Tab-separated table of C-alpha atoms and ligand atoms in Angstrom:
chain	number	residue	atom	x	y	z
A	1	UNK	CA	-21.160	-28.273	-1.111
A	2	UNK	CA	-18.632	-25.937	-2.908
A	3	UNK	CA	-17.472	-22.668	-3.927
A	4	UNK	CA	-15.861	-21.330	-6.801
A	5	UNK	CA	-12.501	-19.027	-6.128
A	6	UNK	CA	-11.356	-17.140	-8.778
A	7	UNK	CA	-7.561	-15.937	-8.642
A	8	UNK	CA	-7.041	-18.517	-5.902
A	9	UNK	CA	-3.605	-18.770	-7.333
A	10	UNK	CA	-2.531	-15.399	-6.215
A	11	UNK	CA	-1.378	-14.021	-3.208
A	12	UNK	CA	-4.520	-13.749	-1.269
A	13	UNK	CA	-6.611	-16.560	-3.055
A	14	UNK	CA	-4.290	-18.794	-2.454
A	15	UNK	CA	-4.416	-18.864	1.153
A	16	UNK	CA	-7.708	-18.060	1.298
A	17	UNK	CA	-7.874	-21.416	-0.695
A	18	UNK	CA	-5.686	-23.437	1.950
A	19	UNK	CA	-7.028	-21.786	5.128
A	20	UNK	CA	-10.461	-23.201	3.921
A	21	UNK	CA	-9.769	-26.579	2.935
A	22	UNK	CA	-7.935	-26.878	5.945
A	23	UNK	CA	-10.745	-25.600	8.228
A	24	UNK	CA	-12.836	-28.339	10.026
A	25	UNK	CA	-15.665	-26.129	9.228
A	26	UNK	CA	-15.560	-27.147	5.934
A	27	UNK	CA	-14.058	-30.756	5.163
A	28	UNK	CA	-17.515	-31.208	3.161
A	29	UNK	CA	-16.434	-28.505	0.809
A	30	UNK	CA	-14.962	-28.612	-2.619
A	31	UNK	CA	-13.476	-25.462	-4.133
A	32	UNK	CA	-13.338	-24.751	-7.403
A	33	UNK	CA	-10.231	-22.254	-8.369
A	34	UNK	CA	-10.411	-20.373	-11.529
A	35	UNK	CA	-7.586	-18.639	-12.276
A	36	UNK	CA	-6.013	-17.240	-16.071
A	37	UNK	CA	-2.486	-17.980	-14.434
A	38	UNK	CA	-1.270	-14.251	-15.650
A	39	UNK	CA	2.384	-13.108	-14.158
A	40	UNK	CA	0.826	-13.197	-10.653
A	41	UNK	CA	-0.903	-16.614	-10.584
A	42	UNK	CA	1.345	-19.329	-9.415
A	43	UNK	CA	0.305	-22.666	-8.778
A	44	UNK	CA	3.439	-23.802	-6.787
A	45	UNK	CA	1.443	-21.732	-3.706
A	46	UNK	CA	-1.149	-24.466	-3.932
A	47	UNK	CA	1.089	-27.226	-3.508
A	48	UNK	CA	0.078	-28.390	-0.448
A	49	UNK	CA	-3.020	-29.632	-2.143
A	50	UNK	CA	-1.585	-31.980	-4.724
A	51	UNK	CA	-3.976	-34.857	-4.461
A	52	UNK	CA	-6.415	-33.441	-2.663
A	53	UNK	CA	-9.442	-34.228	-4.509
A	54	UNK	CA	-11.583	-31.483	-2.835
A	55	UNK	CA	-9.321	-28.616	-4.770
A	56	UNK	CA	-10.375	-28.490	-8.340
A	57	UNK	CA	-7.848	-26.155	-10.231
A	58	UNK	CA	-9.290	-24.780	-13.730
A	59	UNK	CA	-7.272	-22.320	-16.042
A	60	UNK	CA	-9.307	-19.599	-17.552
A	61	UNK	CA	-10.086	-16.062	-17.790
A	62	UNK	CA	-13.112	-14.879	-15.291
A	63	UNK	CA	-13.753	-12.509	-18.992
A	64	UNK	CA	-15.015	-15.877	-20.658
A	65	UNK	CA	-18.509	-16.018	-19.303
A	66	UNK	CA	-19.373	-19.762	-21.369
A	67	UNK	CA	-16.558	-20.988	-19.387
A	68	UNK	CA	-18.077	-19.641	-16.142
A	69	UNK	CA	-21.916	-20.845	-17.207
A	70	UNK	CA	-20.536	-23.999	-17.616
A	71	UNK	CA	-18.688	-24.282	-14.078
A	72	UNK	CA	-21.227	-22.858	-12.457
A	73	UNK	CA	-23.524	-26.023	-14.010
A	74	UNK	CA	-21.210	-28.245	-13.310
A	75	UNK	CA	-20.126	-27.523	-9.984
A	76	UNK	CA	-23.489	-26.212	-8.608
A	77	UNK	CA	-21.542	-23.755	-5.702
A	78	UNK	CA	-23.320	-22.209	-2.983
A	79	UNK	CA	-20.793	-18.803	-3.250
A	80	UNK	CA	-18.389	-17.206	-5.485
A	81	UNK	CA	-15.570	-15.663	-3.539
A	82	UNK	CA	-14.259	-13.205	-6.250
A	83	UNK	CA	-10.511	-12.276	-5.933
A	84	UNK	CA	-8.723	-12.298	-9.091
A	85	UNK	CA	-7.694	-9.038	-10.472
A	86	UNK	CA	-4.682	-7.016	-11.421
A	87	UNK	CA	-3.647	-5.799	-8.335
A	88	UNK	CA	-0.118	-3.992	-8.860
A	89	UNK	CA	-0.819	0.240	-8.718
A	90	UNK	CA	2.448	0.871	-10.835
A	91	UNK	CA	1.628	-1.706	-13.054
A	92	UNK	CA	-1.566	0.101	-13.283
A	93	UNK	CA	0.502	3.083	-14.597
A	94	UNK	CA	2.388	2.058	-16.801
A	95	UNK	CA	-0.636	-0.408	-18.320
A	96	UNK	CA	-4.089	0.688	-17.413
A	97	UNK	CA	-5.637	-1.486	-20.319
A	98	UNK	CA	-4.976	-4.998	-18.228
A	99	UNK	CA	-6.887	-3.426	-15.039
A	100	UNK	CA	-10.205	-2.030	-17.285
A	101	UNK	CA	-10.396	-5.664	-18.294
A	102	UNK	CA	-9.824	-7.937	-15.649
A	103	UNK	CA	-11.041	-5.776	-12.732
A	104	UNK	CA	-14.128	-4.221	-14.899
A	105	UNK	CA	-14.980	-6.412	-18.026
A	106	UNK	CA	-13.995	-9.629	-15.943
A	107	UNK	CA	-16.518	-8.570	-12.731
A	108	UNK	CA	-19.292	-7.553	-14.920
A	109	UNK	CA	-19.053	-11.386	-16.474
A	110	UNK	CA	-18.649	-12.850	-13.750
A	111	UNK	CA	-21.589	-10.820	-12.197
A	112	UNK	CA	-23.912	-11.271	-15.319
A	113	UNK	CA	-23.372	-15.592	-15.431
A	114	UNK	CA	-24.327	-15.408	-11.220
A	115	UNK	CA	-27.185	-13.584	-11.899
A	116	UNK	CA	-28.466	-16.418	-14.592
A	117	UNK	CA	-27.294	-18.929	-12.289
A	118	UNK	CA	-28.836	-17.825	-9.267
A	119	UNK	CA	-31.743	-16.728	-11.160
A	120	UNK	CA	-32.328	-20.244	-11.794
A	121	UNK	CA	-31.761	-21.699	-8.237
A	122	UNK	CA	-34.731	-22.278	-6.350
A	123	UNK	CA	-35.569	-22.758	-2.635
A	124	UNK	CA	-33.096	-23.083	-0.097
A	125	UNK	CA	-30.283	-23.007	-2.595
A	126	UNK	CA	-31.432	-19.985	-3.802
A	127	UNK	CA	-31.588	-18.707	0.054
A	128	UNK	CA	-27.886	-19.471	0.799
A	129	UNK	CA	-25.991	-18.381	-2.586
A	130	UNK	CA	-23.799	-15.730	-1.807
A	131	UNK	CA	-21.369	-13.827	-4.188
A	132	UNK	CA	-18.402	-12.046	-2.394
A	133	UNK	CA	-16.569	-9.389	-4.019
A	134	UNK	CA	-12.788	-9.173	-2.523
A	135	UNK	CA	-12.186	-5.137	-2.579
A	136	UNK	CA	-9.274	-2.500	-1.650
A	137	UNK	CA	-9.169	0.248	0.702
A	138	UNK	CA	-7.758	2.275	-1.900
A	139	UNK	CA	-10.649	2.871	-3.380
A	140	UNK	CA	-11.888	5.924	-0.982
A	141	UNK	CA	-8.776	7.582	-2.496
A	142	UNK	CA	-5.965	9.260	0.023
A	143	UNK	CA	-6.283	10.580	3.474
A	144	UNK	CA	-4.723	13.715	5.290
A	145	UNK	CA	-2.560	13.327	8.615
A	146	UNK	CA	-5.774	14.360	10.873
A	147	UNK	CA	-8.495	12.698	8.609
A	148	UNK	CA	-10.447	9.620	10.647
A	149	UNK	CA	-9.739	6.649	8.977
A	150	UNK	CA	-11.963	5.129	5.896
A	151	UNK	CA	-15.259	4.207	6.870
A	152	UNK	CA	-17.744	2.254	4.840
A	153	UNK	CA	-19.636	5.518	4.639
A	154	UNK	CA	-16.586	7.278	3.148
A	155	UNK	CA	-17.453	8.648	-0.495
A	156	UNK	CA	-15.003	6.838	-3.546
A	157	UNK	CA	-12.110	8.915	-4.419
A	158	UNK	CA	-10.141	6.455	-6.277
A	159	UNK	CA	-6.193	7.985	-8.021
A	160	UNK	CA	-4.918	5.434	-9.181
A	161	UNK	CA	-6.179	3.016	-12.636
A	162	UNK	CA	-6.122	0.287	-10.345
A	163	UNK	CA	-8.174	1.737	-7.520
A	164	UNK	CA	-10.305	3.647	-9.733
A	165	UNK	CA	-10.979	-0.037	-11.693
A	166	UNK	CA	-11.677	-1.709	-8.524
A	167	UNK	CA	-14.244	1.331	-7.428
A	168	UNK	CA	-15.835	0.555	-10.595
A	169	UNK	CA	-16.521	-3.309	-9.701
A	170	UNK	CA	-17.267	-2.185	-6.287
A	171	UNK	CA	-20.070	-0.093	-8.232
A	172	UNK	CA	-20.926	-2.603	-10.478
A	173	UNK	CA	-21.367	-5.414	-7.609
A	174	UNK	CA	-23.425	-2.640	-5.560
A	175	UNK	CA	-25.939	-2.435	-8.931
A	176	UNK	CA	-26.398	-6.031	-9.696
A	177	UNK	CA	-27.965	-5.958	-5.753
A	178	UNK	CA	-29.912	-3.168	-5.892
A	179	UNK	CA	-31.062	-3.748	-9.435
A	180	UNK	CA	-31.396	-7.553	-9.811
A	181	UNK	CA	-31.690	-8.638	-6.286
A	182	UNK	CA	-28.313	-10.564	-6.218
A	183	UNK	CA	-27.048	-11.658	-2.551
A	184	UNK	CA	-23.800	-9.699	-2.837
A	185	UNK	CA	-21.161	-8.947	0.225
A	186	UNK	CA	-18.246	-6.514	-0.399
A	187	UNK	CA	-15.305	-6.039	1.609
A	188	UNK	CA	-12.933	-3.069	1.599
A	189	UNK	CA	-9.299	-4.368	2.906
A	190	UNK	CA	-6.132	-2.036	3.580
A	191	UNK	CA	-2.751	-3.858	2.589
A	192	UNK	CA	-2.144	-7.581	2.898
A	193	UNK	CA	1.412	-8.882	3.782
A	194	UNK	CA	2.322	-12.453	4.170
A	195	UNK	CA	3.451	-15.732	2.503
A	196	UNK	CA	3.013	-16.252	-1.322
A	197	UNK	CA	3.463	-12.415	-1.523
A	198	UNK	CA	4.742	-11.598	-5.532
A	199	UNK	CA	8.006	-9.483	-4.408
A	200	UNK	CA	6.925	-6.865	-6.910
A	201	UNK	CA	4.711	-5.082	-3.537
A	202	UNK	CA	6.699	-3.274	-0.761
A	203	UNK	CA	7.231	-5.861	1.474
A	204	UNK	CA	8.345	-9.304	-0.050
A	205	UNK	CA	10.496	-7.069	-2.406
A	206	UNK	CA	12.660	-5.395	0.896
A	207	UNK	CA	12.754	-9.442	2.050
A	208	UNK	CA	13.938	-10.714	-1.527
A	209	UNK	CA	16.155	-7.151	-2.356
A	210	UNK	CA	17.326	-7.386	1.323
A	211	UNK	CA	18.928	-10.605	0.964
A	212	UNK	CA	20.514	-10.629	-2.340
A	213	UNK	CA	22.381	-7.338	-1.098
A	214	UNK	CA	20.384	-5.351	-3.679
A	215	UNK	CA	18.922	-1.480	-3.008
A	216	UNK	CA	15.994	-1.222	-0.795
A	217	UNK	CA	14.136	1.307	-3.160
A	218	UNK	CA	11.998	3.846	-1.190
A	219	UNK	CA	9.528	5.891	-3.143
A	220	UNK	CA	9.734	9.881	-2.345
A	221	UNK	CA	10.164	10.541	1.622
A	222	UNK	CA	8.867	7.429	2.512
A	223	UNK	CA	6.364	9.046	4.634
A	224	UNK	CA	3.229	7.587	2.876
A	225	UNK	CA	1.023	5.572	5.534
A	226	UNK	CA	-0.393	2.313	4.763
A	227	UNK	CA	-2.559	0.005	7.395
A	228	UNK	CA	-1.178	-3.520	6.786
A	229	UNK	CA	-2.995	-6.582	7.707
A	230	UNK	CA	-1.695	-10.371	7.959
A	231	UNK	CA	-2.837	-12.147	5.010
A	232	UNK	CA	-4.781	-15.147	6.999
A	233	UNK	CA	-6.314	-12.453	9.131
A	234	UNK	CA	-7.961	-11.223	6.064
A	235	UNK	CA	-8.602	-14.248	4.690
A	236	UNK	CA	-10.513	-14.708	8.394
A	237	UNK	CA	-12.496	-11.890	7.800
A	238	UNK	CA	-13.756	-12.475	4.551
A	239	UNK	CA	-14.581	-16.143	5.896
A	240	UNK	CA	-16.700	-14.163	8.914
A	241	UNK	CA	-18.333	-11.997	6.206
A	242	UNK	CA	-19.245	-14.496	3.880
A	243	UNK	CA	-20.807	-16.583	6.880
A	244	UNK	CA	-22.511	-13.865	8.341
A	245	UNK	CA	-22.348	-10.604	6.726
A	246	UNK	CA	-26.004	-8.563	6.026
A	247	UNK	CA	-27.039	-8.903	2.017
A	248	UNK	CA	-25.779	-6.054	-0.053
A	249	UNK	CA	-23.745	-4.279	2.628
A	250	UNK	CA	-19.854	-3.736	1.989
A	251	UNK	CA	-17.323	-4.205	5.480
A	252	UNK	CA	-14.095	-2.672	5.561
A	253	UNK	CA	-11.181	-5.045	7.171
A	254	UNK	CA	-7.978	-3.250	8.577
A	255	UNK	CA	-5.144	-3.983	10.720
A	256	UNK	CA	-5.492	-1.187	13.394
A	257	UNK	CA	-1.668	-0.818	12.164
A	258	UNK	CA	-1.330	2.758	10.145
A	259	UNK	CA	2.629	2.387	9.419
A	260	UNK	CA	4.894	4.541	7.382
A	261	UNK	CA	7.014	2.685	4.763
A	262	UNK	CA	10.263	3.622	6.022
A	263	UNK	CA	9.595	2.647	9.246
A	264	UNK	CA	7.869	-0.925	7.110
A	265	UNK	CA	11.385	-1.412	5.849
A	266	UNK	CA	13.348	-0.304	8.926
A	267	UNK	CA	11.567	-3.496	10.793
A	268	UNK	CA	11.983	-5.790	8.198
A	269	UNK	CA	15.872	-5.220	8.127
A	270	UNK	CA	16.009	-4.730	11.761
A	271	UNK	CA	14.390	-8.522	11.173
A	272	UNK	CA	16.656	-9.807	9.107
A	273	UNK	CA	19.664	-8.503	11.066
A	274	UNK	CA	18.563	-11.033	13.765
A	275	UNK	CA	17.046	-13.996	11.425
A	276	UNK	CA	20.096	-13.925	8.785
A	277	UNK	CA	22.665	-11.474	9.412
A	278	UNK	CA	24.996	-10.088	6.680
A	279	UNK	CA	28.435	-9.907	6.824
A	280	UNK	CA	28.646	-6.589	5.140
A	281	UNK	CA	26.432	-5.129	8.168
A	282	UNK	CA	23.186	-3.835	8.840
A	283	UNK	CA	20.474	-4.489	6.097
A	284	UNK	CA	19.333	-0.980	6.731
A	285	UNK	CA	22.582	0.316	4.824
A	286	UNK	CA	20.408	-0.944	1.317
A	287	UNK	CA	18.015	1.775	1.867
A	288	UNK	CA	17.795	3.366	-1.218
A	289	UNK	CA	14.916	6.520	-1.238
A	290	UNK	CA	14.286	6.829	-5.318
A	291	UNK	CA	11.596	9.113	-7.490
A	292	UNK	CA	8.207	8.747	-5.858
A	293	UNK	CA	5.291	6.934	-7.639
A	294	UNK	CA	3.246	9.592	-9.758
A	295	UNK	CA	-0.056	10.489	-8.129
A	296	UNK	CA	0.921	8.321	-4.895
A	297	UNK	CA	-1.857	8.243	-2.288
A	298	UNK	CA	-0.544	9.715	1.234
A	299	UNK	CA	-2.071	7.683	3.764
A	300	UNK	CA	-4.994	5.015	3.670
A	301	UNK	CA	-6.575	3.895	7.277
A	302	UNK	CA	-9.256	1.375	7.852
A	303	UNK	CA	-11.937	2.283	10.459
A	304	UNK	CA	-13.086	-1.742	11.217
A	305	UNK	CA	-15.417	-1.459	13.467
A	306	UNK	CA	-18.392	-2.799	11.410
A	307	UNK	CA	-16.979	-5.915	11.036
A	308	UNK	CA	-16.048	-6.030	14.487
A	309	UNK	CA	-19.397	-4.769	16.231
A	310	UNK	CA	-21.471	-6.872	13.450
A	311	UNK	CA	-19.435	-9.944	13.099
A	312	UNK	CA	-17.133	-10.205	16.124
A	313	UNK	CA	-14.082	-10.025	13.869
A	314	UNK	CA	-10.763	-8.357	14.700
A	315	UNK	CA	-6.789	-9.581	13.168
A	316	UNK	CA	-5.793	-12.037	15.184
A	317	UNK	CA	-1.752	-10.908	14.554
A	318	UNK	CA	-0.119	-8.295	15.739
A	319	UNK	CA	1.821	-6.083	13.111
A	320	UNK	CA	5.394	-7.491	15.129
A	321	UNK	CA	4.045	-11.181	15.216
A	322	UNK	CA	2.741	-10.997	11.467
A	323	UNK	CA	6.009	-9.696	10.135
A	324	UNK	CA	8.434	-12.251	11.790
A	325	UNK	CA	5.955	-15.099	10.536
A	326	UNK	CA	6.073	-13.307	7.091
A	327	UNK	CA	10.053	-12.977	7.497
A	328	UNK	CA	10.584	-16.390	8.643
A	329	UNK	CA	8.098	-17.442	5.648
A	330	UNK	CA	10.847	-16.066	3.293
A	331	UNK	CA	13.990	-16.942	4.973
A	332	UNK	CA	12.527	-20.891	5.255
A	333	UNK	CA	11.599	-21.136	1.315
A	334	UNK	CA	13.546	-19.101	-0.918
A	335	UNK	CA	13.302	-21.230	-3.728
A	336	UNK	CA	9.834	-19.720	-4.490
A	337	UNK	CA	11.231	-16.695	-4.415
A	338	UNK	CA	13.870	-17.666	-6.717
A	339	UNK	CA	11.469	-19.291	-9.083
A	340	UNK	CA	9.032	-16.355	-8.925
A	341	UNK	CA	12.012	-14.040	-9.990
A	342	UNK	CA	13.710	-16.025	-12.053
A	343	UNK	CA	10.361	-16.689	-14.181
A	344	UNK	CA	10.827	-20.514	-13.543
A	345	UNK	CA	7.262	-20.853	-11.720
A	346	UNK	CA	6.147	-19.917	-15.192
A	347	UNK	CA	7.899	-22.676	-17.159
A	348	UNK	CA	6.493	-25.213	-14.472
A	349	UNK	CA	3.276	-23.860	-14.335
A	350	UNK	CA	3.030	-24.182	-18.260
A	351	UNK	CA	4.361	-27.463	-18.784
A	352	UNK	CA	1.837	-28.970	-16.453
A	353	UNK	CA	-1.306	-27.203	-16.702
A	354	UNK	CA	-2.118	-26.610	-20.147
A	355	UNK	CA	-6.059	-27.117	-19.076
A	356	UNK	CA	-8.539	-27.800	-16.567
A	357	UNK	CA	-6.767	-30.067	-14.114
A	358	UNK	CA	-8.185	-31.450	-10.798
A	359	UNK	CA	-6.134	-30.693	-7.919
A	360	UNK	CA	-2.634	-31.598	-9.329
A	361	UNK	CA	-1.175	-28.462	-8.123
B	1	LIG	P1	-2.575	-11.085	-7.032
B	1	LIG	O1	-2.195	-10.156	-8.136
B	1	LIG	O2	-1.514	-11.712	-6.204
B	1	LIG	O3	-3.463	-12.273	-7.619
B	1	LIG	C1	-4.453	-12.096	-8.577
B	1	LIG	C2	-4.803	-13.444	-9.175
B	1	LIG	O4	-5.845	-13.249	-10.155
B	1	LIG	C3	-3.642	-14.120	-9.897
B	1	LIG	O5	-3.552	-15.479	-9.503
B	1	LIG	C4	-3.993	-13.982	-11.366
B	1	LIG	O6	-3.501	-15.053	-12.161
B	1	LIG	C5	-5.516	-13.978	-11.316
B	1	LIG	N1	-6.110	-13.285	-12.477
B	1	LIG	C6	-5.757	-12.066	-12.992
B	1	LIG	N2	-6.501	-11.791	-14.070
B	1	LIG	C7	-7.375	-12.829	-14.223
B	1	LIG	C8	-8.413	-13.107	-15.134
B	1	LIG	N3	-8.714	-12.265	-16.133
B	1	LIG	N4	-9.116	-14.256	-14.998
B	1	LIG	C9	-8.808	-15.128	-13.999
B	1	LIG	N5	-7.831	-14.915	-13.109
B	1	LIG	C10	-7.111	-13.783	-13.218
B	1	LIG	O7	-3.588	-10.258	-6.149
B	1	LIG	P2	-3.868	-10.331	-4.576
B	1	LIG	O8	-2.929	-9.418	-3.877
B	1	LIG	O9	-3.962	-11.734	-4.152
B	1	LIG	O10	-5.307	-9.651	-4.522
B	1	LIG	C11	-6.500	-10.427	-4.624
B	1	LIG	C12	-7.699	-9.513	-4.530
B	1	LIG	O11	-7.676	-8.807	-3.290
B	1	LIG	C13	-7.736	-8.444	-5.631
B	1	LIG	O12	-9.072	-8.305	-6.048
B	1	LIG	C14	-7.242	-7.186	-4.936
B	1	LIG	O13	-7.809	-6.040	-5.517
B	1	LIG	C15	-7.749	-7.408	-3.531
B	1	LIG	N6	-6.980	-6.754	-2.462
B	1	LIG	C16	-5.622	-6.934	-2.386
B	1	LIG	C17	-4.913	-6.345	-1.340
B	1	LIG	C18	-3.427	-6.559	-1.184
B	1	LIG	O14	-2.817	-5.942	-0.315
B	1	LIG	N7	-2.791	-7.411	-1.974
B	1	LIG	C19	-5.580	-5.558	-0.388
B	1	LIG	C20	-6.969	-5.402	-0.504
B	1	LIG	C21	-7.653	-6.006	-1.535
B	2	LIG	P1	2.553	-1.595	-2.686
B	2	LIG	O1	3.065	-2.796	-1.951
B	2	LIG	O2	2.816	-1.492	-4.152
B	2	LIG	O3	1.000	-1.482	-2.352
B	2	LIG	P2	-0.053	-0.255	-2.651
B	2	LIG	O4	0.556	0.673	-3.634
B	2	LIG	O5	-1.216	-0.995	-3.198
B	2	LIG	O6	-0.305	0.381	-1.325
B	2	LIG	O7	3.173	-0.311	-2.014
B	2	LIG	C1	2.988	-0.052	-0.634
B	2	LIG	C2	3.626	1.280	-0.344
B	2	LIG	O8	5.046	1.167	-0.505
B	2	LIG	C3	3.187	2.349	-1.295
B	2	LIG	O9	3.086	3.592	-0.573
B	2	LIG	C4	4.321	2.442	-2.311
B	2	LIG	C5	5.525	2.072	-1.494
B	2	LIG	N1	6.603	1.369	-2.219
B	2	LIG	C6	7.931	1.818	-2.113
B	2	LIG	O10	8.235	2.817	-1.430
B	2	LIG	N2	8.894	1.135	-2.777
B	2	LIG	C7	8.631	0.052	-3.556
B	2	LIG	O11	9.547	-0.526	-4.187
B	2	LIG	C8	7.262	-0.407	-3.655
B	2	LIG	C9	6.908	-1.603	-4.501
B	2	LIG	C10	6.296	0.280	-2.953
């Protein structure tokens, strides 16, 4: 058995990739991980797996739908998980043009070769494929202080390019069900936090600013509310929903942690004052507030009780035990966060994948 991945060398995808090939439940199971490698890709996160012949790394671009026809007839998998995007809302700003592709162009290929390929399965085969779609919470826009938080009922009232490209995949994953009969499952997540983090997002950047004594840049008041989940905890949930989940119905998977961003950063330095003190005092004193993101959504809140009542699923973390993992995480390997900054990841990454390369990450 196996399953294609695609951008299982980002931040989620990649420990999605090593939670599952290091699950009992699936020592059968080969993974296939297509990923283009952009700025956000980085192979040293799949380390871990050098050697392991049931990880089969392949560079390319989910837009190129001959290379997906032919892994799919190769590789025969029962599911697609579907993960890789551009993911970064002020990237999205600044250059909307990346996000229309990847998140649009790329889902509609990737959609459009599972059709074919499931099209053609027969039987049991046929029966079992699944093809998950790995979605954002920010796609039912922003909430008010006294709004209940985002159910899967919620209408799509996407601001930013990003969220407004990922509502269209969502869209375009809903119509390949209902049209063509696809076996599709959606999930809806708030924000992720955790290892393998790019320190361009809020968190891994207070870690990495944090300890090189740099400002702690706070957007506007601070205020803005964001439910933040443990990485593996969503990478749980999206294993429960791909196991489980009803055909053509999309689950949202929160923390049951609404947080404000100051108070985000105030723990993490409050952290770091007791994992790696600084001589120059409290981290806290790098708390820089700056000019606010333009059009910057207020507060998102997942409402997970679908998955829950459904599928049994709830985070197994705690916001305080996540974030000391996700601390410690940093403060025990700051070399990849070093190489990420630096750009050196990228220099390793090209001179030893140029191509399709079996599990040499
Ligand atoms: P990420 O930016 O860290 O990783 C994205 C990966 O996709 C990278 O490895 C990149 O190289 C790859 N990729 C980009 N364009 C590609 C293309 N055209 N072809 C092939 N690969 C390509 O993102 P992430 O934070 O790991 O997010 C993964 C998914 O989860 C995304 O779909 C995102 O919308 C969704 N999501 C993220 C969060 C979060 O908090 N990070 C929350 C909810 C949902
Ligand atoms: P981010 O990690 O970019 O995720 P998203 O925009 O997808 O929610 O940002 C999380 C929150 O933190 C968001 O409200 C913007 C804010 N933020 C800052 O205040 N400063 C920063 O440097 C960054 C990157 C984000």
């Amino acid at each position: 058995m196996t399953i294609l991945i695609t951008g299982g060398a980002g931040f989620i995808g990649s420990n999605f990739v090593l939670d599952w090939l290091d699950s009992a439940e699936h020592r059968d199971e080969t993974v296939v991980n297509l990923d283009a490698l952009t700025y956000a890709g980085n192979l040293e996160n799949l380390a871990a797996l050098e050697g392991n012949p049931r990880h089969i790394f392949v560079k390319g671009d989910i837009c190129d739908r001959a290379l997906i026809d032919r892994l799919l007839a190769e590789h025969r998998p029962r599911a697609i998980v579907h993960f890789a995007a551009e993911s970064h809302v002020d990237r999205s700003i600044h250059g909307p043009g990346a996000f229309m592709r990847t998140n649009v162009e790329g889902t509609f290929t990737l959609l459009e070769a599972a059709r074919a390929y499931w099209g053609a399965l027969e039987g049991e085969a046929k029966a079992a494929f699944r093809f998950h779609h790995v979605s954002t919470d920010e796609v039912y826009g922003s909430l008010k202080a006294e709004d209940p938080p985002f159910a899967e009922t919620n209408p799509y009232e996407p601001n930013s390019p990003y969220s407004a490209s990922k509502a269209a995949s969502d869209h375009l994953v809903r119509a390949w069900h209902h049209t063509y009969g696809l076996p599709v499952l959606t999930t809806n997540c708030s924000n992720n936090y955790g290892p393998y983090h790019f320190p361009e997002k809020l968190i891994p950047l207070m870690i990495v600013n944090a300890l090189a004594g740099k400002p702690l840049p706070v957007y506007g008041d601070g205020q803005q509310i964001r439910d933040w989940l443990y990485v593996k905890d969503h990478c749980s949930g999206i294993r429960a929903v791909l196991a489980r989940g009803r055909l053509g119905e999309t689950y949202n998977i929160g923390g049951w942690n609404e947080q404000a961003n100051i108070d985000i950063v105030k723990i993490v330095c409050a952290l770091l004052d007791e994992l790696k003190p600084s001589e120059q005092g409290p981290y806290s004193r790098l708390i820089t507030y700056v000019k606010d993101r333009p059009g910057h959504d207020r507060r998102y809140a997942i409402d997970a009780r679908k998955i829950e009542r459904e599928l049994g699923w709830r985070p197994a973390e705690t916001f305080a035990t996540g974030i000391r993992k996700t601390v410690e995480w940093y403060l025990a390997n700051p070399g990849w966060a070093e190489r990420v900054q630096s750009g050196a990841y990228r220099d390793w990454v090209s001179q030893q994948y140029g191509g399709e390369q079996a599990s040499k990450a």
